[in-house]
PDB file of C-alpha atoms and ligand atoms in Angstrom:
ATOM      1  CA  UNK A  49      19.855   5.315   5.235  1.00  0.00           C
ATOM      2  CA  UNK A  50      18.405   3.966   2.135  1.00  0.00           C
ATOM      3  CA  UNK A  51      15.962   7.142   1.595  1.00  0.00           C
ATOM      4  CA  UNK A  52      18.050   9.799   2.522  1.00  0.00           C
ATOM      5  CA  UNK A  53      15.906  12.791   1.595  1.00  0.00           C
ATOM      6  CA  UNK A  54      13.527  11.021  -0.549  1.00  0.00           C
ATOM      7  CA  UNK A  55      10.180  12.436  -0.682  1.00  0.00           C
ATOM      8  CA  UNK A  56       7.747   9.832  -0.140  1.00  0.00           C
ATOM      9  CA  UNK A  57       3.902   9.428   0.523  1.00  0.00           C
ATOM     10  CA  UNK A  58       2.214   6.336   2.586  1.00  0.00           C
ATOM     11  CA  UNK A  59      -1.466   6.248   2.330  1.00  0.00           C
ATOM     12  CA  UNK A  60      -3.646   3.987   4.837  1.00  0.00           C
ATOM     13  CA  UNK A  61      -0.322   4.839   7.232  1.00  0.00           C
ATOM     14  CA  UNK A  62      -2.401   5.112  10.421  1.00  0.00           C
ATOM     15  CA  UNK A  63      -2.329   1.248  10.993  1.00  0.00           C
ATOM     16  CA  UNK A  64      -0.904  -2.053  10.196  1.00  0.00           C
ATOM     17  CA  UNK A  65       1.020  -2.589   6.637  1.00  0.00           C
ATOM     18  CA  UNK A  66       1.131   1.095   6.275  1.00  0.00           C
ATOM     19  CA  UNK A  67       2.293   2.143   9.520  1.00  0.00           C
ATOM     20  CA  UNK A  68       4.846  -0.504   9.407  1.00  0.00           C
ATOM     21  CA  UNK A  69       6.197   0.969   6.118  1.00  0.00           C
ATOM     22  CA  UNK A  70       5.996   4.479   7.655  1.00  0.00           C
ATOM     23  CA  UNK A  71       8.251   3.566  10.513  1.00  0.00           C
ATOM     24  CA  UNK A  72      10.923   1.814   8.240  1.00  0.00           C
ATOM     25  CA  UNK A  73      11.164   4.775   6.317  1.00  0.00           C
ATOM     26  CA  UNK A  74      11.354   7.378   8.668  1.00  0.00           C
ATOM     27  CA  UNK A  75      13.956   4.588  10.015  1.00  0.00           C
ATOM     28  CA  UNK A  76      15.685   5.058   6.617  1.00  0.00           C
ATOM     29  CA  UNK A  77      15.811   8.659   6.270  1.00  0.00           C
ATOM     30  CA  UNK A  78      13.034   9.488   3.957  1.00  0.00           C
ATOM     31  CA  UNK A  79      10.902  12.622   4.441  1.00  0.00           C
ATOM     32  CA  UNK A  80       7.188  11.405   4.869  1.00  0.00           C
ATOM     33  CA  UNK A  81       3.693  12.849   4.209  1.00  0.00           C
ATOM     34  CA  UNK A  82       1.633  10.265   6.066  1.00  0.00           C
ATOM     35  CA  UNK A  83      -1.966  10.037   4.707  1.00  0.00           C
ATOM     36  CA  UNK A  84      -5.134   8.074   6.475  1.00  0.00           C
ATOM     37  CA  UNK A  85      -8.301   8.826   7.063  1.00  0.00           C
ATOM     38  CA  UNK A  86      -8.090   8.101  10.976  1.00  0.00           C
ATOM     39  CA  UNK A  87      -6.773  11.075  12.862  1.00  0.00           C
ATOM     40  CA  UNK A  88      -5.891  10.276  15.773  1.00  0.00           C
ATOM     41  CA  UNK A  89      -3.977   7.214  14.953  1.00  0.00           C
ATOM     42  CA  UNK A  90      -2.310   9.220  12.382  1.00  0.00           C
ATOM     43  CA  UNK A  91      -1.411  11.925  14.708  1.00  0.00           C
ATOM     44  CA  UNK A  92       0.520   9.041  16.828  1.00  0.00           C
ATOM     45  CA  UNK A  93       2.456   7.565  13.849  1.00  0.00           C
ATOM     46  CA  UNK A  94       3.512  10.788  12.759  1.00  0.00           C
ATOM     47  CA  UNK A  95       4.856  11.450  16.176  1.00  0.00           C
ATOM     48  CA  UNK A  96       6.313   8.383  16.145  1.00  0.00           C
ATOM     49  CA  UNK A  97       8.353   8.931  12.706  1.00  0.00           C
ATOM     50  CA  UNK A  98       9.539  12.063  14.061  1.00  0.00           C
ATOM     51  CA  UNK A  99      11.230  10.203  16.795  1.00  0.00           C
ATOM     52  CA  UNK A 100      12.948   8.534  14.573  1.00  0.00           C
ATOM     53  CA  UNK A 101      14.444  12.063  13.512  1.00  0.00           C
ATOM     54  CA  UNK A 102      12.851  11.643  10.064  1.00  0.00           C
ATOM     55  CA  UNK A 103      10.682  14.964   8.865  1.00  0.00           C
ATOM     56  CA  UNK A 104       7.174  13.508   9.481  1.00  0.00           C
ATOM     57  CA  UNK A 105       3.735  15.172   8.445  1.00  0.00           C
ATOM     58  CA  UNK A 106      -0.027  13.947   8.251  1.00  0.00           C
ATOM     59  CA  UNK A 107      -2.786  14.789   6.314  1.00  0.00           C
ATOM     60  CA  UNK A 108      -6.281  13.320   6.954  1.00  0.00           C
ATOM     61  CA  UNK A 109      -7.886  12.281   3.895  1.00  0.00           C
ATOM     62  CA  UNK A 110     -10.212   9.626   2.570  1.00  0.00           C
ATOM     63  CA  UNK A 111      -8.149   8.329  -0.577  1.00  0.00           C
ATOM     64  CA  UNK A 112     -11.182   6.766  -1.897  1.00  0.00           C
ATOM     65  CA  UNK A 113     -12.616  10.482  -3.084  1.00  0.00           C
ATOM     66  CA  UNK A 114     -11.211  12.174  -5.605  1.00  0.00           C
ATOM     67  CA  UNK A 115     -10.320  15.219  -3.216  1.00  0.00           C
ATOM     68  CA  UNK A 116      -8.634  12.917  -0.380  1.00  0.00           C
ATOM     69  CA  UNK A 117      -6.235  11.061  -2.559  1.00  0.00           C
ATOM     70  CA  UNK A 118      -5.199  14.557  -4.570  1.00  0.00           C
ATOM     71  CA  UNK A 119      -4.644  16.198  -1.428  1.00  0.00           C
ATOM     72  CA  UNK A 120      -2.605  13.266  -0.227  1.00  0.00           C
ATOM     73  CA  UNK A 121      -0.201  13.981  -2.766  1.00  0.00           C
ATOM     74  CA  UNK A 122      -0.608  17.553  -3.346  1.00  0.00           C
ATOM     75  CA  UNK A 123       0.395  17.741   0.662  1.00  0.00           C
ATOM     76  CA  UNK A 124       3.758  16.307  -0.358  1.00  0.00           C
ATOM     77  CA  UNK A 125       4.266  18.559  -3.388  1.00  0.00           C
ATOM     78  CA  UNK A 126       3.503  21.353  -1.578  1.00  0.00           C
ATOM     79  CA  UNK A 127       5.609  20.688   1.750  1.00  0.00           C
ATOM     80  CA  UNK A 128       8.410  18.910  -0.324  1.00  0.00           C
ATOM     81  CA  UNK A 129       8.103  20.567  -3.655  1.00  0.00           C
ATOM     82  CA  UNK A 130       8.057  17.410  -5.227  1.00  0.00           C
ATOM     83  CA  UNK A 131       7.890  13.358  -4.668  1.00  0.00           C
ATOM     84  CA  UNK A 132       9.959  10.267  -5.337  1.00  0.00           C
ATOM     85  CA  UNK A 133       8.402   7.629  -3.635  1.00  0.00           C
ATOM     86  CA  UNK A 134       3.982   7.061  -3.837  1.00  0.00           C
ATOM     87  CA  UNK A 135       2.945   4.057  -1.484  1.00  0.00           C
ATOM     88  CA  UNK A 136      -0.917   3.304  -2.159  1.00  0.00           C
ATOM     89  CA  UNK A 137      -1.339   0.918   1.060  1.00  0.00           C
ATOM     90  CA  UNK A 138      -4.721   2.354   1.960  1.00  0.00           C
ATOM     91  CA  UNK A 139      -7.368  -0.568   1.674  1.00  0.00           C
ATOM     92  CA  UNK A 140     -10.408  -1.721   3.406  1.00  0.00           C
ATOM     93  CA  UNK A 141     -11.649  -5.157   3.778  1.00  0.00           C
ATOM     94  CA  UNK A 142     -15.566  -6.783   3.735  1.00  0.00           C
ATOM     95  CA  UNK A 143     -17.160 -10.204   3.531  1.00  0.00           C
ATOM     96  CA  UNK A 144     -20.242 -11.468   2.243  1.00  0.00           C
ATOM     97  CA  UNK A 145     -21.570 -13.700  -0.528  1.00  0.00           C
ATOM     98  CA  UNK A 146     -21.192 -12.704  -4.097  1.00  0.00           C
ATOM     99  CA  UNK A 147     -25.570 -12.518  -4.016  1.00  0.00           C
ATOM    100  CA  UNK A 148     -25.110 -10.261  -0.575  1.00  0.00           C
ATOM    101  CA  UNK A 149     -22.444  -7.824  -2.048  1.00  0.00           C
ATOM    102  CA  UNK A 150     -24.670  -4.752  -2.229  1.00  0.00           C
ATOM    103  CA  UNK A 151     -23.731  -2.581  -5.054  1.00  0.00           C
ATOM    104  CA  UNK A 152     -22.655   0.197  -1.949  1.00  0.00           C
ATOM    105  CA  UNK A 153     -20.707  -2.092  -0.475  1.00  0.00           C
ATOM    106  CA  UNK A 154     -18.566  -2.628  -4.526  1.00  0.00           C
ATOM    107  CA  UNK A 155     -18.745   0.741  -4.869  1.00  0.00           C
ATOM    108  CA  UNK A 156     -16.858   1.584  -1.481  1.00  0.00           C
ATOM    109  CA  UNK A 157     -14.805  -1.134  -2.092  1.00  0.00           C
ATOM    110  CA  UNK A 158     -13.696  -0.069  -5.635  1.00  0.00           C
ATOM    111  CA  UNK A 159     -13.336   3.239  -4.417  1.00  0.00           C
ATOM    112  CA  UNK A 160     -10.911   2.673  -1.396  1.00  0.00           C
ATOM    113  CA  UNK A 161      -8.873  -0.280  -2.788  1.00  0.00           C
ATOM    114  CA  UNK A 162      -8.580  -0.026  -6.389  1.00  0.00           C
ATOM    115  CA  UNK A 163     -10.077   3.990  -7.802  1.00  0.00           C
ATOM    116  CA  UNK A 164      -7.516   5.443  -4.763  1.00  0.00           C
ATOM    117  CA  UNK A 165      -4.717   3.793  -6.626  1.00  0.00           C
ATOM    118  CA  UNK A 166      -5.056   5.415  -9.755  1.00  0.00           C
ATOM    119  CA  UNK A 167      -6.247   8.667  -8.586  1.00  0.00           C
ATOM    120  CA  UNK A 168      -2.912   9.204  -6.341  1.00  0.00           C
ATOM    121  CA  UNK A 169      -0.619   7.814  -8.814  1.00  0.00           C
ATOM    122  CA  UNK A 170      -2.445   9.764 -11.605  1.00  0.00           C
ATOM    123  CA  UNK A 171      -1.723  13.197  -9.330  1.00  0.00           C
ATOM    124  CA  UNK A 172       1.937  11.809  -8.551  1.00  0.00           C
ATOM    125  CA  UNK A 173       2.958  10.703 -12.109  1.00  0.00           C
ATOM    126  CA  UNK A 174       4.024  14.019 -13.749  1.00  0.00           C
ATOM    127  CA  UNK A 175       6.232  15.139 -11.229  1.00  0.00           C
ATOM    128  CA  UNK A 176       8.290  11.735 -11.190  1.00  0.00           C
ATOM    129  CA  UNK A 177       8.025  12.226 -15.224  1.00  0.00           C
ATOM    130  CA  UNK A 178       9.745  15.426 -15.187  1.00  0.00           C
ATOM    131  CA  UNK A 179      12.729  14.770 -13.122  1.00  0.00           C
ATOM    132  CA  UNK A 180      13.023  11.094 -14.310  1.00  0.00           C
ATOM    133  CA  UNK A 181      12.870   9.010 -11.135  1.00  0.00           C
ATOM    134  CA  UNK A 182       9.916   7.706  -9.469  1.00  0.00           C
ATOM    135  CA  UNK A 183       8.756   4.961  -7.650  1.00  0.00           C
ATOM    136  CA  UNK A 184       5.238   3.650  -7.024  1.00  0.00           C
ATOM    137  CA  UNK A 185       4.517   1.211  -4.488  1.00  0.00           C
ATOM    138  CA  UNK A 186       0.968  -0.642  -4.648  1.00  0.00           C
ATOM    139  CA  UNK A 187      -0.094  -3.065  -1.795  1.00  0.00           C
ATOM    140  CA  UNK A 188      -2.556  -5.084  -3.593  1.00  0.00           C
ATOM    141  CA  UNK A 189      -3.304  -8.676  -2.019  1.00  0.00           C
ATOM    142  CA  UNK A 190      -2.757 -12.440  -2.803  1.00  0.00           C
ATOM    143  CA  UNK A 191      -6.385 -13.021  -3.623  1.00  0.00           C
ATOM    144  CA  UNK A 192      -5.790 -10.932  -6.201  1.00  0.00           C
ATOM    145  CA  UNK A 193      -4.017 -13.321  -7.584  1.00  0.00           C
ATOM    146  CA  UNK A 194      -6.107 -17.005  -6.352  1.00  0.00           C
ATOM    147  CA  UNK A 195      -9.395 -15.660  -5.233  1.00  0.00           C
ATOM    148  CA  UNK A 196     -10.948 -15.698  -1.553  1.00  0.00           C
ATOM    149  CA  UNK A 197     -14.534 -16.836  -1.291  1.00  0.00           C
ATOM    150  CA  UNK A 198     -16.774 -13.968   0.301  1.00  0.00           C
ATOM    151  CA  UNK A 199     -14.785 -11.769  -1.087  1.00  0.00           C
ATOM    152  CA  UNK A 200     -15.127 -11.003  -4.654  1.00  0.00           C
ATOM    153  CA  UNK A 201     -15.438  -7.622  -4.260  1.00  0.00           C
ATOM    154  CA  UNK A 202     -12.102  -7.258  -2.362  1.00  0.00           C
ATOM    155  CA  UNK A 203     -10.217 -10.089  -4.963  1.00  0.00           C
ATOM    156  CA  UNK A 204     -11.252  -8.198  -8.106  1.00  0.00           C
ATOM    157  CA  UNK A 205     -10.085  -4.726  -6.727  1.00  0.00           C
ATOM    158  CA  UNK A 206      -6.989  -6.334  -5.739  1.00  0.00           C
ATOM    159  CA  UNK A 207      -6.856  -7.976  -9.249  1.00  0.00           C
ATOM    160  CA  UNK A 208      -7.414  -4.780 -10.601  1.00  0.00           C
ATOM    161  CA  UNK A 209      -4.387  -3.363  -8.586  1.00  0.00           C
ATOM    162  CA  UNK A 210      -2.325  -5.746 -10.006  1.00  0.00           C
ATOM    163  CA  UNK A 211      -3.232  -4.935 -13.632  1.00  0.00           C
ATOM    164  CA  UNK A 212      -2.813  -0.738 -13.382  1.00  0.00           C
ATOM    165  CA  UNK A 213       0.665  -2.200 -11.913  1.00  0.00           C
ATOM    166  CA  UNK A 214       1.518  -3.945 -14.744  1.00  0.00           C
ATOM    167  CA  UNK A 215      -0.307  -1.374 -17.046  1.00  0.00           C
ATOM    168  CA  UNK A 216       1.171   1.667 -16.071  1.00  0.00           C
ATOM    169  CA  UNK A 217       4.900   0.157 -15.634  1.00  0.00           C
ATOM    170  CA  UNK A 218       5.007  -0.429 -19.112  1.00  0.00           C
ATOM    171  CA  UNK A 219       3.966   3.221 -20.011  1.00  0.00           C
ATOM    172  CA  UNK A 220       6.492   4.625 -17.551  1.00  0.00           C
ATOM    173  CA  UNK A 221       9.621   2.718 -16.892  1.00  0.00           C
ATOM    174  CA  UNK A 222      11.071   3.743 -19.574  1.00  0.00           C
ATOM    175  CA  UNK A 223      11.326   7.357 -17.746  1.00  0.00           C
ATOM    176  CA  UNK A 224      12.640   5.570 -14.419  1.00  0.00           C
ATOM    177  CA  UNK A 225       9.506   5.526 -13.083  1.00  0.00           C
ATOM    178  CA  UNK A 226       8.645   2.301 -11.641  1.00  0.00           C
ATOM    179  CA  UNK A 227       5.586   0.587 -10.683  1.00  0.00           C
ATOM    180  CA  UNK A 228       5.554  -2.200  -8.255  1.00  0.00           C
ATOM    181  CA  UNK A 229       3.138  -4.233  -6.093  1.00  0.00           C
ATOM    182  CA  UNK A 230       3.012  -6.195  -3.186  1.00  0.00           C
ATOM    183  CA  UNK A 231       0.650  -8.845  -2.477  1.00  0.00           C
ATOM    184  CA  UNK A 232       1.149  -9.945   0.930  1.00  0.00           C
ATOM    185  CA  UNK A 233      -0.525 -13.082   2.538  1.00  0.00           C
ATOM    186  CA  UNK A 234      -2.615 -13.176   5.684  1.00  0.00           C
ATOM    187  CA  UNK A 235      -0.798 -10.421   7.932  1.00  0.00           C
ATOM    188  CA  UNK A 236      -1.806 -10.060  11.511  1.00  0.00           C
ATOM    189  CA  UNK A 237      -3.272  -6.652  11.185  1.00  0.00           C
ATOM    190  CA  UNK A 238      -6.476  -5.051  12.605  1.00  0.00           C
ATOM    191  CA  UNK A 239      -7.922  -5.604   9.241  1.00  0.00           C
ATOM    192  CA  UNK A 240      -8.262  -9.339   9.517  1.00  0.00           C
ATOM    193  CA  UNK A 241      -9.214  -8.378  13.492  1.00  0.00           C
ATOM    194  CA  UNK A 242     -12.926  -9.560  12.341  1.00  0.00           C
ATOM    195  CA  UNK A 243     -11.976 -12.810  10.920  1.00  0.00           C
ATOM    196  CA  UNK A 244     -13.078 -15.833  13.141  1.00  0.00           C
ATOM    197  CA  UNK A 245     -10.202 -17.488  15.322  1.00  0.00           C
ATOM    198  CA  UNK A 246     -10.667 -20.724  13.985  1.00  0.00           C
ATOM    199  CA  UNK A 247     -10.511 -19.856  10.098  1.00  0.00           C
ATOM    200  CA  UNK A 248      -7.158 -18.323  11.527  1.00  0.00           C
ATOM    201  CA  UNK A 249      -5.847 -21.043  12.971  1.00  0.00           C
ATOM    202  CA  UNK A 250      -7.054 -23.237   9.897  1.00  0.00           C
ATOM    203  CA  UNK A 251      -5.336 -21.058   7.514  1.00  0.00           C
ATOM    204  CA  UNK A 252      -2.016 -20.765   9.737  1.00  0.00           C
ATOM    205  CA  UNK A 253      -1.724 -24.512   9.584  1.00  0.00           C
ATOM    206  CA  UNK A 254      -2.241 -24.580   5.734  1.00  0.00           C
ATOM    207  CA  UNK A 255       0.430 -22.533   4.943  1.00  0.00           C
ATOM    208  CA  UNK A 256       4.367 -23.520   4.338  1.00  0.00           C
ATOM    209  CA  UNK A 257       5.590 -21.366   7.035  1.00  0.00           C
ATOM    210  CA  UNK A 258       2.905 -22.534   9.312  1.00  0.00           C
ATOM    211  CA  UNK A 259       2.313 -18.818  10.234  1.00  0.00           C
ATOM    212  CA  UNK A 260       0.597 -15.170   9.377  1.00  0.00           C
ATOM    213  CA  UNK A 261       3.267 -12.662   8.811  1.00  0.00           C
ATOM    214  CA  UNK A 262       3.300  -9.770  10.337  1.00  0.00           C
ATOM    215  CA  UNK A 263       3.349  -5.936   9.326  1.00  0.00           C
ATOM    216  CA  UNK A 264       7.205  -5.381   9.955  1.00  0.00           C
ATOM    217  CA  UNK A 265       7.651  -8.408   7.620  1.00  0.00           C
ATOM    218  CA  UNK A 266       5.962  -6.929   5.177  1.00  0.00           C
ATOM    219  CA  UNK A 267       7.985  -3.160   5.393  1.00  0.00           C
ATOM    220  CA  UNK A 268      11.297  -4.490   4.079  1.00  0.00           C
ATOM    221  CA  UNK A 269       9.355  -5.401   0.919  1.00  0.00           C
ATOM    222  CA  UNK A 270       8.581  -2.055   0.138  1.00  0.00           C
ATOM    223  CA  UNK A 271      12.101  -0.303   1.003  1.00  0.00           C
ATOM    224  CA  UNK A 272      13.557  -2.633  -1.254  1.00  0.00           C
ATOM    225  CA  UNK A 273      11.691  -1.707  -3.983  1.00  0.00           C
ATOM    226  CA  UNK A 274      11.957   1.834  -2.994  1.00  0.00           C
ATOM    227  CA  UNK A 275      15.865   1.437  -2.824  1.00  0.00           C
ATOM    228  CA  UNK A 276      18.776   2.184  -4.935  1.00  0.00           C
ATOM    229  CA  UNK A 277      19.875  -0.159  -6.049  1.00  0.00           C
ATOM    230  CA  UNK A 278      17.885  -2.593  -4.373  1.00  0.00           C
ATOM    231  CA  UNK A 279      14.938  -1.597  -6.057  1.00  0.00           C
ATOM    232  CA  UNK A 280      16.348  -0.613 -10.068  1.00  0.00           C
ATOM    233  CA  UNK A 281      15.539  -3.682 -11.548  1.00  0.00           C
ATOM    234  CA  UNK A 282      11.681  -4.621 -10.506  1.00  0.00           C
ATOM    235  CA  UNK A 283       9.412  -3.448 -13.302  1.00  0.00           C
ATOM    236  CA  UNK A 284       5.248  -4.328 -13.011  1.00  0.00           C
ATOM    237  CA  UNK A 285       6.245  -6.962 -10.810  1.00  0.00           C
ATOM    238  CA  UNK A 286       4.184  -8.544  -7.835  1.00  0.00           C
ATOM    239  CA  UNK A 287       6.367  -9.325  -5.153  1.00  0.00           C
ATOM    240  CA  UNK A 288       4.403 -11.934  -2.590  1.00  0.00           C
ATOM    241  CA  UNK A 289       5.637 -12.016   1.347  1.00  0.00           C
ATOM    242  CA  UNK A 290       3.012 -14.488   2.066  1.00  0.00           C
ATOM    243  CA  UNK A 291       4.343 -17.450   4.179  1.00  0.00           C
ATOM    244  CA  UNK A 292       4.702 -19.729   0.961  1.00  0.00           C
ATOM    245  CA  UNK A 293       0.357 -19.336   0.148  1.00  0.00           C
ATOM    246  CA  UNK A 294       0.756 -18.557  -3.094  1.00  0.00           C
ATOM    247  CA  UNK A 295       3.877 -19.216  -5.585  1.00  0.00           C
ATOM    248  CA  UNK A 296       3.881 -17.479  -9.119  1.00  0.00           C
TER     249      UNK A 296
HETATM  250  N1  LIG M 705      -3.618  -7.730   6.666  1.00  0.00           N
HETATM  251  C1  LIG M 705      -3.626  -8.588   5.661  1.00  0.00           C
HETATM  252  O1  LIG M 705      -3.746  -9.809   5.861  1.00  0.00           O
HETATM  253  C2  LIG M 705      -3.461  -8.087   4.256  1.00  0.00           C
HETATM  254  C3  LIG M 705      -3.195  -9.051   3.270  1.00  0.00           C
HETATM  255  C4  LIG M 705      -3.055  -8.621   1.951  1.00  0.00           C
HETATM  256  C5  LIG M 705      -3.168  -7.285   1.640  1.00  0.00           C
HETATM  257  N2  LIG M 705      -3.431  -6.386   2.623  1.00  0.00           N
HETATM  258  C6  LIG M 705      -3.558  -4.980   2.218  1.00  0.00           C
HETATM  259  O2  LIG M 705      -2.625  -4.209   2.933  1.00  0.00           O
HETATM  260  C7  LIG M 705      -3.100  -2.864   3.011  1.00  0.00           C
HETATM  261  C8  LIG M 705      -2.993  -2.398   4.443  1.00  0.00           C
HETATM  262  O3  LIG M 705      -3.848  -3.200   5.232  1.00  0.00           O
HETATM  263  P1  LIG M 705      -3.598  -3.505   6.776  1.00  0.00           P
HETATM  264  O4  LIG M 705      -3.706  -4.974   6.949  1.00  0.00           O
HETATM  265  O5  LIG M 705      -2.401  -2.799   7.248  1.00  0.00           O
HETATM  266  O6  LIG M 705      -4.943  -2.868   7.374  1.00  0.00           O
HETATM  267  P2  LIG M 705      -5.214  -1.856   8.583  1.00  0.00           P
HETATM  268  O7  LIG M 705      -6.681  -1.851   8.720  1.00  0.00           O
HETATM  269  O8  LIG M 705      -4.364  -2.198   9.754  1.00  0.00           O
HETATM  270  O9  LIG M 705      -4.729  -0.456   8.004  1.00  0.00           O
HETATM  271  C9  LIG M 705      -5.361   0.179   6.940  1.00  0.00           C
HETATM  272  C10 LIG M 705      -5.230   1.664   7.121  1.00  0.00           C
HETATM  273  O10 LIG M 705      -5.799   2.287   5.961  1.00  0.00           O
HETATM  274  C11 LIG M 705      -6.625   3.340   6.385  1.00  0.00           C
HETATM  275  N3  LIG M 705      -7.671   3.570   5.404  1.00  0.00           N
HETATM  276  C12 LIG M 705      -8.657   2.728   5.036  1.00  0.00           C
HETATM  277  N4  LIG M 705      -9.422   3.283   4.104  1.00  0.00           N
HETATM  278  C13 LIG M 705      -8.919   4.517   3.873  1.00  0.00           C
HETATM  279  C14 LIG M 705      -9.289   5.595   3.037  1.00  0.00           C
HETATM  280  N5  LIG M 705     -10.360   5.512   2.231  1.00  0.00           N
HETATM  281  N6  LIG M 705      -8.542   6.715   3.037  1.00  0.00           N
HETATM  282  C15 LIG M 705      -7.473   6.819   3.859  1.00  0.00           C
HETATM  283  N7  LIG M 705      -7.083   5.841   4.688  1.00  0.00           N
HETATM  284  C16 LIG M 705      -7.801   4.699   4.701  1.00  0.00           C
HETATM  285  C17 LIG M 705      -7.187   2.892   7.727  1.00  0.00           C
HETATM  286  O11 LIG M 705      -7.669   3.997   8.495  1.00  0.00           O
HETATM  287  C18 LIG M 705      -5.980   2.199   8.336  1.00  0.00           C
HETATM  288  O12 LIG M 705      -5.177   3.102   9.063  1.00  0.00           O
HETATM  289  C19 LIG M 705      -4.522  -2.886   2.469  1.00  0.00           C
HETATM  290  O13 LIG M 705      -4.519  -2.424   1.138  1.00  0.00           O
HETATM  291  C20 LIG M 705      -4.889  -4.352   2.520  1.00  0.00           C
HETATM  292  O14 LIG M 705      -5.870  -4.686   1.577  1.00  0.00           O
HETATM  293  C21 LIG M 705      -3.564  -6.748   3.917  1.00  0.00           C
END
């Protein structure tokens, strides 16, 4: 029970790396306001969580508006009177050329996976100021880090992740607030459902662990830097579960 009573919001929770982290919270005793913009499948993990005995709500919300990703958080300051624990897992994934990236298709992109980041933490941040613990919890990506090709839209939000990470734990750790990221590797998730089988299989074979990872690989990551004291000492850094892919 790692998160006994610790108030905690997962965006993108419906699904994959979010659900995953969801479940091992509920699993670890934290109280959970579950945010995605799919309703139905958000309806099922939050009945799921509450199996686990954990106090499990959802709110439906697009975290790529300004209104979804305030309400995400405003859900959990409302129904919790406060928060401790901000995972921004949300993301979206396209591919295309650099010269066939329309600018709708950057603009939804920096909206979902990089402008929902800020906007949640922004709305979280002076709560965990004024009672001097907070943790924030940023899934960003490995190509963040290397690059993909096709997907320079996706690599430079990712990027960008990575940099309010860094950013913003230097503003705040000094108030024990601390700002993490995770850039996982290729996880088998339905967001990589539309890559071709053969790129998989390429990619599998390239890698040290001669695997993808998968979502309840990834969960762990995230409790431990959610933990006490697991998690006291991790400041701005990017922690990689990525089957060897990348090494910092
Ligand atoms: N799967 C991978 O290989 C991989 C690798 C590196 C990083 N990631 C990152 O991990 C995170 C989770 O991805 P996943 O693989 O679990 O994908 P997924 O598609 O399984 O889950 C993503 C969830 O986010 C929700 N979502 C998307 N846009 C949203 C929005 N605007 N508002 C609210 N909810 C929204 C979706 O409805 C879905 O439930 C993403 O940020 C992704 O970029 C994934």
């Amino acid at each position: 029970m790692q998160l006994q009573d610790k108030r905690c919001v997962v965006t993108g929770a419906a699904s994959g790396i979010g659900a995953a982290i969801a479940q091992c919270f509920a699993q670890e005793g934290a109280r959970l306001m579950l945010a995605d913009r799919d309703s139905e499948k958000l309806a099922a993990m939050v009945a799921r969580c509450q199996q686990f005995g954990a106090e499990c709500h959802g709110v439906v919300a697009d975290v790529g508006e300004v209104s979804g990703a305030t309400a995400a958080v405003d859900a959990c300051l409302a129904r919790f009177d406060g928060i401790d624990v901000l995972v921004n897992n949300a993301g979206m994934l396209t591919q295309a050329r650099c010269t066939d990236i329309t600018l709708e298709m950057w603009e939804e992109m920096m909206a979902v996976d990089l402008r929902s980041v800020f906007l949640a933490t922004q709305r979280a941040l002076p709560a965990m100021l004024a009672q001097r613990w907070g943790r924030v919890i940023n899934v960003a990506s490995q190509l963040g880090i290397k690059g993909g090709a096709e997907l320079c839209h996706y690599a430079a939000a990712k990027a960008g992740v990575i940099g309010f990470t860094k950013s913003l734990a230097l503003e705040v750790s000094s108030q024990n607030v601390l700002v993490n990221a995770i850039a996982p590797g290729p996880i088998e998730t339905p967001l990589i459902d539309g890559i071709n089988t053969a790129w998989k299989k390429a990619k599998a074979a390239e890698l040290p662990l001669g695997r993808f990872g998968r979502a309840e690989e990834v969960a762990p990551v995230a409790l431990l830097l959610a933990s006490e004291p697991g998690g006291n000492l991790f400041v701005g850094q990017t922690l990689g579960p990525n089957s060897g892919d990348v090494m910092p």
